[in-house]
PDB file of C-alpha atoms in Angstrom:
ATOM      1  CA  UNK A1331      16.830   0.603  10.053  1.00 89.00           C
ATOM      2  CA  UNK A1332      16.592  -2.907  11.109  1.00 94.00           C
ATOM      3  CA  UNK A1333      16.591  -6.354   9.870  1.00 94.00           C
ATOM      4  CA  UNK A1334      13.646  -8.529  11.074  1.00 94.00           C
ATOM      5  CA  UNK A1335      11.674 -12.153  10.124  1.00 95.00           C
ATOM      6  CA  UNK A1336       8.614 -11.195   9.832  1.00 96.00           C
ATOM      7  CA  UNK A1337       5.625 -13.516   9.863  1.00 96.00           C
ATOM      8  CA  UNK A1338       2.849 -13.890   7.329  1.00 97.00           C
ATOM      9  CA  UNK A1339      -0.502 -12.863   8.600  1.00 96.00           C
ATOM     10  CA  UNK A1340      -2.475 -12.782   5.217  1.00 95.00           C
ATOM     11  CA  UNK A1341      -1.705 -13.201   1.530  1.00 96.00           C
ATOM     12  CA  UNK A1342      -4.692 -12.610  -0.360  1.00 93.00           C
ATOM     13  CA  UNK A1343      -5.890 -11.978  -4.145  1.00 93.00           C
ATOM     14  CA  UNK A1344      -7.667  -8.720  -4.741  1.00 90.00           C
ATOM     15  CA  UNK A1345      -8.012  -9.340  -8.471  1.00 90.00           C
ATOM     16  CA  UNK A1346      -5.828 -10.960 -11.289  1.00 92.00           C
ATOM     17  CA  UNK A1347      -2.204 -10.409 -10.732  1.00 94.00           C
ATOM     18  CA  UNK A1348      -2.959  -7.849  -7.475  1.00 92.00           C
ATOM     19  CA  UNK A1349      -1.934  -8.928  -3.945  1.00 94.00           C
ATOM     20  CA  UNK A1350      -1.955  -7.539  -0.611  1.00 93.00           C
ATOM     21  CA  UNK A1351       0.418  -9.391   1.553  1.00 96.00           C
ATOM     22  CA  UNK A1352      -0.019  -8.424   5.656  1.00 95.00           C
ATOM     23  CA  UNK A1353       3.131  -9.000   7.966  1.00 96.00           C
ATOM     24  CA  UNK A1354       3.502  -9.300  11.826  1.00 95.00           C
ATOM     25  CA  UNK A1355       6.855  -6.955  11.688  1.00 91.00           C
ATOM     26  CA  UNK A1356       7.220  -5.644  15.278  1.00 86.00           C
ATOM     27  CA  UNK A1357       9.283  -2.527  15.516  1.00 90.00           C
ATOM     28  CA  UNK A1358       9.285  -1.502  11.837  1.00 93.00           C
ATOM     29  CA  UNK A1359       5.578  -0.399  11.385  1.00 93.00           C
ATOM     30  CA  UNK A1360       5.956   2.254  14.375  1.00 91.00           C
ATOM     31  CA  UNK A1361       9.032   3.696  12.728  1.00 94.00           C
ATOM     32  CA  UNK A1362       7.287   3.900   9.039  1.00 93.00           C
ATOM     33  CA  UNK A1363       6.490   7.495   7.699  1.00 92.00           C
ATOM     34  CA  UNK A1364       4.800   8.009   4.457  1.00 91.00           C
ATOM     35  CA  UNK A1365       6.619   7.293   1.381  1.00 91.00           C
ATOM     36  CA  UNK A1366       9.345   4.551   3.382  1.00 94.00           C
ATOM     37  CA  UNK A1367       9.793   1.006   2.130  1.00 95.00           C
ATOM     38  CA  UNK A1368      10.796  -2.221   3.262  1.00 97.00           C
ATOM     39  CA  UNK A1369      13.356  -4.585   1.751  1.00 96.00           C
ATOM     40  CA  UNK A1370      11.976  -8.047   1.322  1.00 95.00           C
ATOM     41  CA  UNK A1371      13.410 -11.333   1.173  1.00 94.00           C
ATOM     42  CA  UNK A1372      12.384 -14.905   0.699  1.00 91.00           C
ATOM     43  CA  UNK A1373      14.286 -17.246   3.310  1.00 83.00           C
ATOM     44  CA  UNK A1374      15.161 -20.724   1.746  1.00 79.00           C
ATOM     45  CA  UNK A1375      15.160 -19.270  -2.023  1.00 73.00           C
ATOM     46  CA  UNK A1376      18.860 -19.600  -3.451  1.00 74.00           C
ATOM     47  CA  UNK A1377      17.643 -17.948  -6.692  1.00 74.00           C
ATOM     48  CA  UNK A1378      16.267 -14.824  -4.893  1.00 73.00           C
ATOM     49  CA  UNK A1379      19.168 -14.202  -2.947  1.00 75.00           C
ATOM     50  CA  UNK A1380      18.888 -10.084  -3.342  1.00 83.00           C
ATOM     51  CA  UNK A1381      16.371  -8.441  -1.418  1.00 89.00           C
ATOM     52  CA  UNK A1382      13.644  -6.490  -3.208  1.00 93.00           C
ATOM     53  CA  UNK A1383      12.075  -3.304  -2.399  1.00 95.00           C
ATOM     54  CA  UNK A1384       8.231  -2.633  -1.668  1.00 95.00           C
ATOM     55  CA  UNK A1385       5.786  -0.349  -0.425  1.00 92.00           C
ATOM     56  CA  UNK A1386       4.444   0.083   2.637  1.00 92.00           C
ATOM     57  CA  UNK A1387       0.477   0.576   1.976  1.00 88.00           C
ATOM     58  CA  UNK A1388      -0.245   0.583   5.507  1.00 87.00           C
ATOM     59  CA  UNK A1389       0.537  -0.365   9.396  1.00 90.00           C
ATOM     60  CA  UNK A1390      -1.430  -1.184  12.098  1.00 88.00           C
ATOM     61  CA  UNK A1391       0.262  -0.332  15.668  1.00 86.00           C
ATOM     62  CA  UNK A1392      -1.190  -1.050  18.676  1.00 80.00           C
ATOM     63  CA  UNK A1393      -0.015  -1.670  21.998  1.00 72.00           C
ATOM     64  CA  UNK A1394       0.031  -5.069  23.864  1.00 65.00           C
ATOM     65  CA  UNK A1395      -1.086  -6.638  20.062  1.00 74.00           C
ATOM     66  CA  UNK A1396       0.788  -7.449  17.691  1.00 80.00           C
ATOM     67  CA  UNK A1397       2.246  -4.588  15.358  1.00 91.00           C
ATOM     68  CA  UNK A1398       1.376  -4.937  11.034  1.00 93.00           C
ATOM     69  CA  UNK A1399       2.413  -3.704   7.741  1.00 94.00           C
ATOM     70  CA  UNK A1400       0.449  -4.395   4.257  1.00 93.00           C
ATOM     71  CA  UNK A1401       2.259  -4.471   1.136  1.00 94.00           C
ATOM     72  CA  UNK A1402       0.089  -4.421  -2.077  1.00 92.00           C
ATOM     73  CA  UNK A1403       2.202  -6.249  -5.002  1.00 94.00           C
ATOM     74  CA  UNK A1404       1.884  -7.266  -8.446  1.00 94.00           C
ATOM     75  CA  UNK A1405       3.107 -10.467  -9.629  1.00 96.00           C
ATOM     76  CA  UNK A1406       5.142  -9.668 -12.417  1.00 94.00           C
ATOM     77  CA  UNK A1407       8.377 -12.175 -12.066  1.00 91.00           C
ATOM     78  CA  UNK A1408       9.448 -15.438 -10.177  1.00 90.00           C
ATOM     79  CA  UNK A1409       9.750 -13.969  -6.483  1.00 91.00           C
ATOM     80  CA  UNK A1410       6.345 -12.110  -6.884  1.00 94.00           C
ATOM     81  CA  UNK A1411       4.838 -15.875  -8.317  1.00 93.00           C
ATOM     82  CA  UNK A1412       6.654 -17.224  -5.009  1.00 93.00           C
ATOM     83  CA  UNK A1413       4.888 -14.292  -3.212  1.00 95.00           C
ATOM     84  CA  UNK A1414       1.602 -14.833  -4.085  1.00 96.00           C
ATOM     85  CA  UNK A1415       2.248 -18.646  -2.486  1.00 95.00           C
ATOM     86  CA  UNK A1416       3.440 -17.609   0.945  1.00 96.00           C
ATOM     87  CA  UNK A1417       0.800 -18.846   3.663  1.00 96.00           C
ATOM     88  CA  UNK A1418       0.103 -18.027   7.548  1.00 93.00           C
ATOM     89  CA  UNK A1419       2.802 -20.607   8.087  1.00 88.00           C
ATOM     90  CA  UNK A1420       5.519 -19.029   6.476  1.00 95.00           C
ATOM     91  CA  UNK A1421       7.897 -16.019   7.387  1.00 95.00           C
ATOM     92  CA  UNK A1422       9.832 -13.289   5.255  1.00 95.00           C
ATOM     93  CA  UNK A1423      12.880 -11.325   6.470  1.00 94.00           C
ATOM     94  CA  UNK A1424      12.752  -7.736   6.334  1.00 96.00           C
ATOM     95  CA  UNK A1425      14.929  -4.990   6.452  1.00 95.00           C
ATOM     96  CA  UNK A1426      13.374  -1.068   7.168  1.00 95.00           C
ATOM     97  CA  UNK A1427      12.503   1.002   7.064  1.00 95.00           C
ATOM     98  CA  UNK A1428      14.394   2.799   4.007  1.00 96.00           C
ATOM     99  CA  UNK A1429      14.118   6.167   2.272  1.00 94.00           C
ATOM    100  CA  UNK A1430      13.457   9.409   3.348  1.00 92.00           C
ATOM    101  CA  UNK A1431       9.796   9.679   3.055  1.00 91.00           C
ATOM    102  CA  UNK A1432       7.639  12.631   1.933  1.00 89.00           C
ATOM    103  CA  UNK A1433       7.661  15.786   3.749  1.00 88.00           C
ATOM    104  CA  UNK A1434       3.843  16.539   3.328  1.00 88.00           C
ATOM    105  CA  UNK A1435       2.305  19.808   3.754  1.00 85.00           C
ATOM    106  CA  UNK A1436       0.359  19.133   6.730  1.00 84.00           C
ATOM    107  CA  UNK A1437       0.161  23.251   6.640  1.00 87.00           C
ATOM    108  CA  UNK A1438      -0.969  23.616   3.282  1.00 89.00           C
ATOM    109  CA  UNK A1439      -4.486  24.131   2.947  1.00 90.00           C
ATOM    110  CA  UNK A1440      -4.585  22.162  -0.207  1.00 91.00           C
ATOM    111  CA  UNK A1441      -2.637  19.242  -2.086  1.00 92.00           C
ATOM    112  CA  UNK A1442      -2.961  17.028  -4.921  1.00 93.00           C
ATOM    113  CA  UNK A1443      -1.870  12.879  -4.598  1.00 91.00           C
ATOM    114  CA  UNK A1444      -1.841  11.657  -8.113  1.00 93.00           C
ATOM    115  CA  UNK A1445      -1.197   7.422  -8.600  1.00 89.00           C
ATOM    116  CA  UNK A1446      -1.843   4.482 -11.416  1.00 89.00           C
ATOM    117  CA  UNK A1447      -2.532   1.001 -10.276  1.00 86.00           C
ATOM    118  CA  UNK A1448      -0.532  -0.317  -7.650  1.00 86.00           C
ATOM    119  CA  UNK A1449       1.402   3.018  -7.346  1.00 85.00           C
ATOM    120  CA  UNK A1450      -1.197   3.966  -5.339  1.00 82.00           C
ATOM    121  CA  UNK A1451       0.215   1.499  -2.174  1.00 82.00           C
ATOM    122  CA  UNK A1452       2.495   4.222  -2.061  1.00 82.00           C
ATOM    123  CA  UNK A1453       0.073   7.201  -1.518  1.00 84.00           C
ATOM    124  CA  UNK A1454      -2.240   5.610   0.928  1.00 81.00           C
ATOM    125  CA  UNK A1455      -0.687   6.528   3.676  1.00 85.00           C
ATOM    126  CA  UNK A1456       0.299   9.738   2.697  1.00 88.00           C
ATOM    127  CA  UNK A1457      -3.702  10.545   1.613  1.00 83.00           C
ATOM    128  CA  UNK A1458      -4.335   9.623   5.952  1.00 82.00           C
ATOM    129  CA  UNK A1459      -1.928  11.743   7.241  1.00 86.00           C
ATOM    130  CA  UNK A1460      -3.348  14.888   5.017  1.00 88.00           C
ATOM    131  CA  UNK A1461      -6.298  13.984   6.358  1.00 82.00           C
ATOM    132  CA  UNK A1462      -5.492  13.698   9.544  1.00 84.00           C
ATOM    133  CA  UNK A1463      -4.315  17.414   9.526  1.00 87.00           C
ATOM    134  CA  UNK A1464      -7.198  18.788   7.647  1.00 87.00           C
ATOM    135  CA  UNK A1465      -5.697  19.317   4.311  1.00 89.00           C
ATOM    136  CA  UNK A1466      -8.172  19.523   1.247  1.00 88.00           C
ATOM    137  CA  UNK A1467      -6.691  16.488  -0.331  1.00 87.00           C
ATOM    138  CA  UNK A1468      -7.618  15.452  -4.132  1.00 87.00           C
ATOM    139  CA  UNK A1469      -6.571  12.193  -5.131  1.00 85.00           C
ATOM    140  CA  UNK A1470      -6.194  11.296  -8.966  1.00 88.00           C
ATOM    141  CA  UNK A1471      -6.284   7.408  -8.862  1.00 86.00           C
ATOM    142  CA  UNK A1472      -5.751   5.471 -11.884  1.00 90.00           C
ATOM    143  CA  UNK A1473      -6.260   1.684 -13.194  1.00 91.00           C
ATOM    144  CA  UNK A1474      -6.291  -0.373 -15.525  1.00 93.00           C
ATOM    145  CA  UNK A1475     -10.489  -0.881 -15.449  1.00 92.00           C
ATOM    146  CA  UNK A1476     -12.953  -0.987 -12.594  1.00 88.00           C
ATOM    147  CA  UNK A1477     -12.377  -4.058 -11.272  1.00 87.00           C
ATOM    148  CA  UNK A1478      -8.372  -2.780  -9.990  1.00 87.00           C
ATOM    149  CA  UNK A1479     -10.234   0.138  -9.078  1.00 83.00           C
ATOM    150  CA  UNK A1480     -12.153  -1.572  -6.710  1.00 80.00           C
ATOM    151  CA  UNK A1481      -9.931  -3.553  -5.571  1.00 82.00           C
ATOM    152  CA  UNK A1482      -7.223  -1.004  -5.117  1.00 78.00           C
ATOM    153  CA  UNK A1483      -9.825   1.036  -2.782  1.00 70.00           C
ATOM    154  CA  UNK A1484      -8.015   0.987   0.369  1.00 53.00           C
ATOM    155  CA  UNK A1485      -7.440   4.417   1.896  1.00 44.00           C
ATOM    156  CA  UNK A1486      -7.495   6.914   4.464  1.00 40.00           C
ATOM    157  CA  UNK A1487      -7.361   5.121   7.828  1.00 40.00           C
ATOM    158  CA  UNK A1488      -7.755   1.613   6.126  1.00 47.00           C
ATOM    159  CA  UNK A1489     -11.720   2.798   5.203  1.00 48.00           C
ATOM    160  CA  UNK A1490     -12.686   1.577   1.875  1.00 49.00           C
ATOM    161  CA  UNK A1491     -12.923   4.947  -0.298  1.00 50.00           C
ATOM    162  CA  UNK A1492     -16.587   4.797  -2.063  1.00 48.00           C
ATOM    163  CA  UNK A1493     -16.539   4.031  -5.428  1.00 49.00           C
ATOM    164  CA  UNK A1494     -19.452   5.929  -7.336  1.00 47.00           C
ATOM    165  CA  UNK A1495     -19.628   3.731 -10.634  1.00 41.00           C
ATOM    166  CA  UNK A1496     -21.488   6.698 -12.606  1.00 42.00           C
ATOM    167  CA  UNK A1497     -19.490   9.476 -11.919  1.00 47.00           C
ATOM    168  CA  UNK A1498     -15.633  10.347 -12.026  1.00 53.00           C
ATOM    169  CA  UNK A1499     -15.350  12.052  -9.038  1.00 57.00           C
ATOM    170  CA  UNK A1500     -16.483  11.666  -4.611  1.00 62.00           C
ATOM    171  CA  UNK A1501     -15.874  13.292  -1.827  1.00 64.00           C
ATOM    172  CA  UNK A1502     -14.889  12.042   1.378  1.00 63.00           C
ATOM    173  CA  UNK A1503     -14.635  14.660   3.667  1.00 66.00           C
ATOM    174  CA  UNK A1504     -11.717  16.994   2.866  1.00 70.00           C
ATOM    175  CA  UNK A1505     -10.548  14.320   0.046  1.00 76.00           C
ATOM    176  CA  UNK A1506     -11.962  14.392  -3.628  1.00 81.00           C
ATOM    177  CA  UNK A1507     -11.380  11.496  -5.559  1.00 82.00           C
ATOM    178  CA  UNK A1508     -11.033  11.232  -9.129  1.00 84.00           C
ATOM    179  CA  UNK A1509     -11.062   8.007 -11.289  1.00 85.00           C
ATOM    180  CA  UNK A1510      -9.691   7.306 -14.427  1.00 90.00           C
ATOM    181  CA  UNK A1511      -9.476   3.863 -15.705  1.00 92.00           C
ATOM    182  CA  UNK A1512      -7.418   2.478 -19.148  1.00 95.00           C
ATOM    183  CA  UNK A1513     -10.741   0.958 -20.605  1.00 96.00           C
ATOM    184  CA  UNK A1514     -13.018   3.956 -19.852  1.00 93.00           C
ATOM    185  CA  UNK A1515     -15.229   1.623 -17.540  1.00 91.00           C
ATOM    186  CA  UNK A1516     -15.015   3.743 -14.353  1.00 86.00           C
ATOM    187  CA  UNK A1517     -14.024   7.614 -14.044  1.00 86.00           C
ATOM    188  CA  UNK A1518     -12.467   9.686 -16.495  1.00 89.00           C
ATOM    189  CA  UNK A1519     -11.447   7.297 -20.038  1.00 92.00           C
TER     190      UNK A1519
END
């Protein structure tokens, strides 16, 4: 575990109150297993003194560049408002990464990933390394409506997972993906 400042690469809007926030975090995203977090913290902001944990939805390592991890975030309360204004120019200290992680069964021949809304940060990475070994994944994703859906599409190895908007159900090689959504507009009502 170590404490970094990490630098903002992108803050974007997927949809609504959904954000994916990308960090130049050298040294954490190479340590980062599936199912780890990252305590965050706002530098200059007296009333968010306490760090707060997130998700790791992804990292990007790769030598001689400059080494990444995504957290995908709701805004919900004052630090994720503050959050959803940080800009290329700004920097975050982190501390990671924390938790155990999963222990996945790379040796099963089968497993089941089941996530609602931004829960599904969490999985992502998880879903690539079962893939990575082979394993018959099926995914149960969950959102609020179509629109989340979409934009919480991010998956195995960063490749958008395909989104079939008449069925409830695709396969991407060993993965199967199921969709239910709150309003019945995608997937399973």
């Amino acid at each position: 575990m170590i404490s970094i400042d990490a630098r903002v690469l992108s803050n974007h809007n997927l949809l609504g109150d959904l954000w994916q926030l990308e960090l130049a975090a050298n040294e954490i995203p190479e340590m980062i297993v599936p199912g780890q977090y990252v305590h965050l913290r706002l530098p200059g902001s007296p009333e968010h003194m306490l760090r707060r944990p997130f998700t790791v939805h992804r990292v990007s390592v790769d030598e001689g560049e400059c080494d990444s991890l995504t957290i995908t975030y709701q805004v919900v309360g004052s630090l994720t408002t503050l959050m959803s204004q940080l800009t290329d120019k700004d920097q975050v200290n982190l501390l990671g990464p924390l938790g155990q992680g999963w222990r996945l069964p790379v040796y099963s021949k089968r497993a089941l990933l089941v996530a609602g809304g931004v829960g599904w940060a969490s999985l992502a990475m998880a879903a690539g390394s079962l893939a990575a070994f082979s394993v018959q994944t099926h995914l149960l994703v969950g959102a609020r409506n179509a629109g989340y859906l979409k934009a919480l599409a991010v998956g195995i190895n960063d490749r958008p997972y395909p989104l079939n908007l008449y069925g409830s159900a695709e396969q991407t090689g060993d993965s199967f993906i199921h969709y239910a959504t709150d309003d019945g507009s995608l997937g399973h009502h």
